mmCIF file of C-alpha atoms in Angstrom:
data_model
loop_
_atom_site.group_PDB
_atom_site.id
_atom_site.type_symbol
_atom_site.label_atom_id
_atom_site.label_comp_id
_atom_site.label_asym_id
_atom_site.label_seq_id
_atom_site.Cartn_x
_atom_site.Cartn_y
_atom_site.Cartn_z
ATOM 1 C CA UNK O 553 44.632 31.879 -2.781
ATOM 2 C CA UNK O 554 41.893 33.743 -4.802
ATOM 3 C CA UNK O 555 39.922 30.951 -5.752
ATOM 4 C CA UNK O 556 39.681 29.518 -2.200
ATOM 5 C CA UNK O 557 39.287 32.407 -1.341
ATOM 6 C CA UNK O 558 36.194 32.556 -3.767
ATOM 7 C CA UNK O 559 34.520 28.960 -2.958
ATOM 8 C CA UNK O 560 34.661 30.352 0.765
ATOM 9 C CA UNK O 561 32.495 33.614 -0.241
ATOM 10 C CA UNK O 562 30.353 31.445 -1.686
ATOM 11 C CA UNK O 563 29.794 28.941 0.695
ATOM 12 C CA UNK O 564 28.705 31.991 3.065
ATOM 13 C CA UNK O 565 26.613 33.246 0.458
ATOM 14 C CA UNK O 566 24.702 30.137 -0.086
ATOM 15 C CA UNK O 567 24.877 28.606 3.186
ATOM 16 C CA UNK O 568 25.442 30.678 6.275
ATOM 17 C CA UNK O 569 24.045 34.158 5.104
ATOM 18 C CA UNK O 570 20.622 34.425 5.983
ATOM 19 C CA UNK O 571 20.748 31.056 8.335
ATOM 20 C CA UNK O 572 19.869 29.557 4.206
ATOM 21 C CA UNK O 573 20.883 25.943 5.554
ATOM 22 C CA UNK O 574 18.049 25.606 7.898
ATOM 23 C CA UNK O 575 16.351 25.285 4.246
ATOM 24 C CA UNK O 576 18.262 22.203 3.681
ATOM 25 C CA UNK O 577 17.976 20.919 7.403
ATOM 26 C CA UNK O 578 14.248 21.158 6.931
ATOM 27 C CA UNK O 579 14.113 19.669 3.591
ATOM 28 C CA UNK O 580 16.130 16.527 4.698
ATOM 29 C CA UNK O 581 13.481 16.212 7.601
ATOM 30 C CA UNK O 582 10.203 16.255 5.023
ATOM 31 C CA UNK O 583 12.098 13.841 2.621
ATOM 32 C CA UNK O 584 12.700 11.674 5.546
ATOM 33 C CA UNK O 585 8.790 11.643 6.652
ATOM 34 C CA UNK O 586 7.628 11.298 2.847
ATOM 35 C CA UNK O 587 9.981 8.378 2.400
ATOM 36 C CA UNK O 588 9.283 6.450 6.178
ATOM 37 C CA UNK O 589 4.974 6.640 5.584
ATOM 38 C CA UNK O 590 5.461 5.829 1.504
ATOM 39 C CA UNK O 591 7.194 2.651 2.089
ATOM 40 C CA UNK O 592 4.739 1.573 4.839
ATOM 41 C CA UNK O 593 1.759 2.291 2.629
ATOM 42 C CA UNK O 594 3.345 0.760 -0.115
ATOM 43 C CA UNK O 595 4.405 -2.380 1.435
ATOM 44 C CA UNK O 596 0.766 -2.626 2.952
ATOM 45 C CA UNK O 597 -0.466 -1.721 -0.621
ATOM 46 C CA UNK O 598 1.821 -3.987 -2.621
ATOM 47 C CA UNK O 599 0.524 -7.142 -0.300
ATOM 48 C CA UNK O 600 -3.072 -6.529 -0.983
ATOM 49 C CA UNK O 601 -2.249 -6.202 -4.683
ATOM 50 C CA UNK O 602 -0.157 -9.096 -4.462
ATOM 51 C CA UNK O 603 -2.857 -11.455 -3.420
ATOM 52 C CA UNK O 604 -5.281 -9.999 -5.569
ATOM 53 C CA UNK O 605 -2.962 -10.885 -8.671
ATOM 54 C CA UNK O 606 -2.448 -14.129 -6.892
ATOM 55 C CA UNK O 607 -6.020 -15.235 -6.480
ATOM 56 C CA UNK O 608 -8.133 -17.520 -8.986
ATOM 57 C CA UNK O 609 -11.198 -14.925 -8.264
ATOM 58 C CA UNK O 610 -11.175 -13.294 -11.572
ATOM 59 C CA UNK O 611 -12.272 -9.845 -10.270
ATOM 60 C CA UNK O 612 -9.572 -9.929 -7.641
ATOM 61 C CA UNK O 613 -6.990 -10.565 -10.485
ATOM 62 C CA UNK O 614 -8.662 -8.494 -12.842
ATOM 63 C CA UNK O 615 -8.274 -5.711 -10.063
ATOM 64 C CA UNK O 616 -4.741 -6.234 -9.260
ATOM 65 C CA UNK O 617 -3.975 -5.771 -13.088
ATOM 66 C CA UNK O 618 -5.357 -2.904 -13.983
ATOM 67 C CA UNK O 619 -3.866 -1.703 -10.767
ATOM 68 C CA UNK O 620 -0.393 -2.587 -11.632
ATOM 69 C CA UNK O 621 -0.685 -1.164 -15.343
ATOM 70 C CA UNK O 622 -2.161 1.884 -14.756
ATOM 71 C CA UNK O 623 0.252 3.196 -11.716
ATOM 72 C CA UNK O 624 3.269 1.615 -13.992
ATOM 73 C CA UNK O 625 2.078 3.361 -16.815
ATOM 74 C CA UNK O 626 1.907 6.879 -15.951
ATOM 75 C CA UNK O 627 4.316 9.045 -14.204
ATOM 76 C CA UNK O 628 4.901 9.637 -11.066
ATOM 77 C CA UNK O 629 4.879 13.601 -11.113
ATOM 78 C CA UNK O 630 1.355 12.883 -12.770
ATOM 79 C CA UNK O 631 -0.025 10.905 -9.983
ATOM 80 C CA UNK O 632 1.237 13.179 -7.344
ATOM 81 C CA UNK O 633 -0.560 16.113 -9.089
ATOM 82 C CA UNK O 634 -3.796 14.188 -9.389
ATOM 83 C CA UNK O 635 -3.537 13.194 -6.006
ATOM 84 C CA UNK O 636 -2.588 16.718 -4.541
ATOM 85 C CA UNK O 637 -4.946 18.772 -6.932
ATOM 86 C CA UNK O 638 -8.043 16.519 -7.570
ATOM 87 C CA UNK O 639 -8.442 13.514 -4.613
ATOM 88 C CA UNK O 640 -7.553 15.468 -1.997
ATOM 89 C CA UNK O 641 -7.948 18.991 -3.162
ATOM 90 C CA UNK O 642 -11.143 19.619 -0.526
ATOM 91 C CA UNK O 643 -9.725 17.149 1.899
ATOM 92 C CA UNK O 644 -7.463 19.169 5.333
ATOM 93 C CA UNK O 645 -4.546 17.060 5.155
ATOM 94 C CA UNK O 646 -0.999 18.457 5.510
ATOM 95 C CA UNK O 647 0.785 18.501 1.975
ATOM 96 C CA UNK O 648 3.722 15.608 3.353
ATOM 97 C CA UNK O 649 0.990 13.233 4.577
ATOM 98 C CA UNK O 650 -0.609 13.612 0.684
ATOM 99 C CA UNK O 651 2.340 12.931 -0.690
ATOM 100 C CA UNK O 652 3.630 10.487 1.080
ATOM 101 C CA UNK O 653 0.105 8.462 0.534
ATOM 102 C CA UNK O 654 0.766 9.383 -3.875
ATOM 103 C CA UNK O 655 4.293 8.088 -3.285
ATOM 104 C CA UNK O 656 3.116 4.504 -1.243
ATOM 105 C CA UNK O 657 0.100 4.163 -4.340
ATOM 106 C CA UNK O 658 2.991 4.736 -6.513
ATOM 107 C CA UNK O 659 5.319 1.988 -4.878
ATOM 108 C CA UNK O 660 2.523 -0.386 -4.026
ATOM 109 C CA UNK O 661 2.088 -1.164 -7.745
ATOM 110 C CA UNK O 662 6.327 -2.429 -8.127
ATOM 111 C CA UNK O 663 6.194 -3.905 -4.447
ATOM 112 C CA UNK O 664 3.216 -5.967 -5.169
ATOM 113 C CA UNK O 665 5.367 -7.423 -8.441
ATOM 114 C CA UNK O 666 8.049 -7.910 -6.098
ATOM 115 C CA UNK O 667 6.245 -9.740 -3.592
ATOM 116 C CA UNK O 668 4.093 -12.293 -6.182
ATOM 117 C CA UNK O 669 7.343 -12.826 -7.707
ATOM 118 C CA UNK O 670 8.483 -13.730 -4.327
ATOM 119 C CA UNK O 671 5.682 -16.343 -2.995
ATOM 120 C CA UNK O 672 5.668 -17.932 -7.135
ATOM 121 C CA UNK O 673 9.362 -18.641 -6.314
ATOM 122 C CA UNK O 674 8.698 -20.863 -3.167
ATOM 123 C CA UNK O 675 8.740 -24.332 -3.911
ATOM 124 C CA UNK O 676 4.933 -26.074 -4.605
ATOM 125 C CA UNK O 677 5.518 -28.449 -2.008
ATOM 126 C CA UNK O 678 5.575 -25.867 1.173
ATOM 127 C CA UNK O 679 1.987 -24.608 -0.276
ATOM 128 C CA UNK O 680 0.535 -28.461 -0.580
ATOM 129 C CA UNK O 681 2.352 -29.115 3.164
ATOM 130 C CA UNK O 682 0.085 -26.110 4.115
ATOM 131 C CA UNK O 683 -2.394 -27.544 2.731
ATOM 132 C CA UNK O 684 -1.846 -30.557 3.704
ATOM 133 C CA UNK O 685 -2.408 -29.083 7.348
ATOM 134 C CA UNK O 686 -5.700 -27.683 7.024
ATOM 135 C CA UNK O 687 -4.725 -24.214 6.367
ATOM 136 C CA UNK O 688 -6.544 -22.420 3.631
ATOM 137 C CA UNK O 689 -4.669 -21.051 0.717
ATOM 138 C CA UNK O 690 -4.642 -17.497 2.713
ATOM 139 C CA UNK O 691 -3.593 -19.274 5.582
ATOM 140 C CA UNK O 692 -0.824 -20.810 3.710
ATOM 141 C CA UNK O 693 0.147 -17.707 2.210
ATOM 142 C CA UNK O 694 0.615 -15.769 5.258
ATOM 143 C CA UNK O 695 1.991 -18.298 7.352
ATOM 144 C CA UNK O 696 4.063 -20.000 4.899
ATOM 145 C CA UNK O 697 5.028 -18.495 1.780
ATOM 146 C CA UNK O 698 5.645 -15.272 2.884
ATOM 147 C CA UNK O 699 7.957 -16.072 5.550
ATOM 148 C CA UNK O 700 10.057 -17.752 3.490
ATOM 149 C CA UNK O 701 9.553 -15.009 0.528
ATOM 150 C CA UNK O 702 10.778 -12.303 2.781
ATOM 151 C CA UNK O 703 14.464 -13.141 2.523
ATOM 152 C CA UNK O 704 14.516 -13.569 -1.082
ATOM 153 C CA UNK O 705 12.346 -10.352 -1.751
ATOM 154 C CA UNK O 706 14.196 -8.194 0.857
ATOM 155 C CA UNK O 707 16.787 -6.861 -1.607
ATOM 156 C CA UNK O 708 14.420 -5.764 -4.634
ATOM 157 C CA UNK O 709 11.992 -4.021 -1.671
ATOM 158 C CA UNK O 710 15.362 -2.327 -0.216
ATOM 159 C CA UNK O 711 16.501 -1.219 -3.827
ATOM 160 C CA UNK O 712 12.384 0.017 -3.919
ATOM 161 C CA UNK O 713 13.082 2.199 -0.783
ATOM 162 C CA UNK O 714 16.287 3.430 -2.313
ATOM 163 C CA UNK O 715 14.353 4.842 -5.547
ATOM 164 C CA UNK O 716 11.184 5.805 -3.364
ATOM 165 C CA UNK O 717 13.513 8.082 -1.260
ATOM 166 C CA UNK O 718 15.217 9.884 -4.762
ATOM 167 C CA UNK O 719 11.648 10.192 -6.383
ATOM 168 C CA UNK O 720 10.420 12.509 -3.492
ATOM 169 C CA UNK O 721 12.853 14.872 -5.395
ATOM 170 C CA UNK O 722 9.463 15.965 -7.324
ATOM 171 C CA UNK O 723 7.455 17.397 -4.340
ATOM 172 C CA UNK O 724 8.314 20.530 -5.328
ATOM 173 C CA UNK O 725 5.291 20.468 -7.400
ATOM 174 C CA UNK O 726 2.961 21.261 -4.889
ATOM 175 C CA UNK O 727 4.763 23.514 -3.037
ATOM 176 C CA UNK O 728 6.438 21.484 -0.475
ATOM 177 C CA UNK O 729 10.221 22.031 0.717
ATOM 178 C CA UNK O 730 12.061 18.907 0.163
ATOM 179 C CA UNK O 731 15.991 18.502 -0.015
ATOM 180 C CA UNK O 732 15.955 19.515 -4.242
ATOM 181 C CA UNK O 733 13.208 22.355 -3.334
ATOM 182 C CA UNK O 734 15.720 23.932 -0.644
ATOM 183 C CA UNK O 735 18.576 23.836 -3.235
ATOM 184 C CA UNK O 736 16.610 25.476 -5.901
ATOM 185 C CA UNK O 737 15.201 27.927 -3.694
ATOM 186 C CA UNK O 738 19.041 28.931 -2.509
ATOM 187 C CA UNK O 739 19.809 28.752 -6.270
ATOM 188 C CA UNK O 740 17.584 31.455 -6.936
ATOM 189 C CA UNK O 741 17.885 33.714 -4.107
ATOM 190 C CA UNK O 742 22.036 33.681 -4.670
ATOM 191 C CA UNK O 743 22.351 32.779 -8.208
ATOM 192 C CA UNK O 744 24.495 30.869 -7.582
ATOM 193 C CA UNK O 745 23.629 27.395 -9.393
ATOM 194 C CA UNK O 746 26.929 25.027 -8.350
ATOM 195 C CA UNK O 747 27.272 25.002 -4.649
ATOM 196 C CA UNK O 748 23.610 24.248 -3.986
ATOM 197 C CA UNK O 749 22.999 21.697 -6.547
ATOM 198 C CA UNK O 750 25.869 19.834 -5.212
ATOM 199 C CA UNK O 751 25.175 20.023 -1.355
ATOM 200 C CA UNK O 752 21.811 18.731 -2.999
ATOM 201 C CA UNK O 753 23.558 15.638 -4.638
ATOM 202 C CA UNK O 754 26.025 15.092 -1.102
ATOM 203 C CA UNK O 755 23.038 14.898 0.715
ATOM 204 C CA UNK O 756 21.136 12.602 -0.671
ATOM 205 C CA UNK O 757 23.798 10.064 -1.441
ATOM 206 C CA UNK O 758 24.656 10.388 2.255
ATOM 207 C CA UNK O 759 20.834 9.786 3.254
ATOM 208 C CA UNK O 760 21.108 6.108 0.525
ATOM 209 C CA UNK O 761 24.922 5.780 1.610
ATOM 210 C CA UNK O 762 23.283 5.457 4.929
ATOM 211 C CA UNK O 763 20.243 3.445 4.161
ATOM 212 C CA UNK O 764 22.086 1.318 2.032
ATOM 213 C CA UNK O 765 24.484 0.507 4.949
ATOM 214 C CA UNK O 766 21.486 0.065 7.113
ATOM 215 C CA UNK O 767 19.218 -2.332 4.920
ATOM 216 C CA UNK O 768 22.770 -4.400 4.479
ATOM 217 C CA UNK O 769 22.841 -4.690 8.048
ATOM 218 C CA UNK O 770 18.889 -5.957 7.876
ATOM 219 C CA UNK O 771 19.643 -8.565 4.984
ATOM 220 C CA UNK O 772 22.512 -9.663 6.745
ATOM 221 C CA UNK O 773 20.804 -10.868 9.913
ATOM 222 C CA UNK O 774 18.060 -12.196 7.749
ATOM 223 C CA UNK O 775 20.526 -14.368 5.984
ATOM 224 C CA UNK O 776 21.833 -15.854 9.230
ATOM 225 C CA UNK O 777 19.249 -18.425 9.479
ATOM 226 C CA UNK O 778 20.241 -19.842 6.150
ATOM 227 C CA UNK O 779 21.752 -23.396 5.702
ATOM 228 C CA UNK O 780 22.540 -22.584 1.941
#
């Protein structure tokens, strides 16, 4: 059959001549370390934002803001350049470890929205009971609200990993090899534009297929503990 015979060449071509998957194998491995150090910064981020926005200290609020509207209101790829090419431009950091500190500013901003929404949603009287107890409204917070936030919150945070993971697509930009930079470099050295753009979409829904799968799991066990 010609055109198997055809998809075949041109798997080799893409793939197996000139060892061009190790590109891909590579790029799934930076994606994966952006992704793992962007969510912890951004969790870590989106907590200290959180209470900011949270707290009757008008600065603090003030801070948590303008925080909030100024990462939500510029792009991403933006960021990441300003990051990469002004912050850190005299500072010896590998490229990932940059990025992956643009991407958790990035997500701290939408986790910290996801975590006030989270401790606003627990009922008043578990904060006075807190209270109540001698534990100061930090206290409370931490100890109280926040537990009981974290199973209500856990899906929007897992659906924030999801998208974290598919916006490291843009590290291209400053010249690191991620899963899309390994397709388009095989796209240009073959010129061939369908096979690698579509190993390029397989692979990444495997990598959320996966995570999805895995978070489930997470939520799951989370849920268990429930008397609803």
């Amino acid at each position: 059959m010609l055109w198997w015979d055809g998809i075949v060449a041109t798997f080799i071509k893409c793939f197996l001549k000139d060892d061009r998957y190790l590109l891909l194998l590579d790029g799934i491995g930076v994606t994966i370390k952006i992704s793992l150090l962007a969510v912890l910064i951004g969790i870590a981020i989106g907590l200290v934002i959180a209470f900011c926005a949270l707290s009757k200290k008008k600065v603090l609020n003030l801070i948590g803001k303008v925080y909030t509207d100024v990462i939500r209101g510029t792009p991403s790829v933006t960021q990441l350049m300003i990051i990469y090419f002004v912050v850190f431009a005299t500072v010896d950091l590998e490229k990932w470890v940059i990025a992956a500190i643009a991407f958790g500013i990035n997500s701290g901003a939408y986790v910290s929205e996801i975590i006030r929404a989270g401790i606003l949603s627990i009922d008043k009287g578990q904060t006075e009971a807190g209270r109540s107890l001698g534990l100061s409204a930090m206290q409370t917070r931490v100890s109280v609200s926040i537990p009981q936030a974290v199973k209500n919150i856990f899906p929007a945070l897992c659906n924030e990993f999801i998208v974290l993971v598919k916006e490291t697509a843009i590290v291209g930009y400053i010249g690191l090899v991620d899963i899309q930079k390994a397709g388009d470099l095989i796209k240009s050295a073959t010129f061939e534009a369908f096979m690698p753009l579509i190993a390029t979409a397989i692979i990444y829904f495997v990598l959320i297929k996966t995570l999805t799968l895995a978070l489930a799991r997470v939520e799951k066990a989370l849920r268990k503990s429930d008397n609803r």
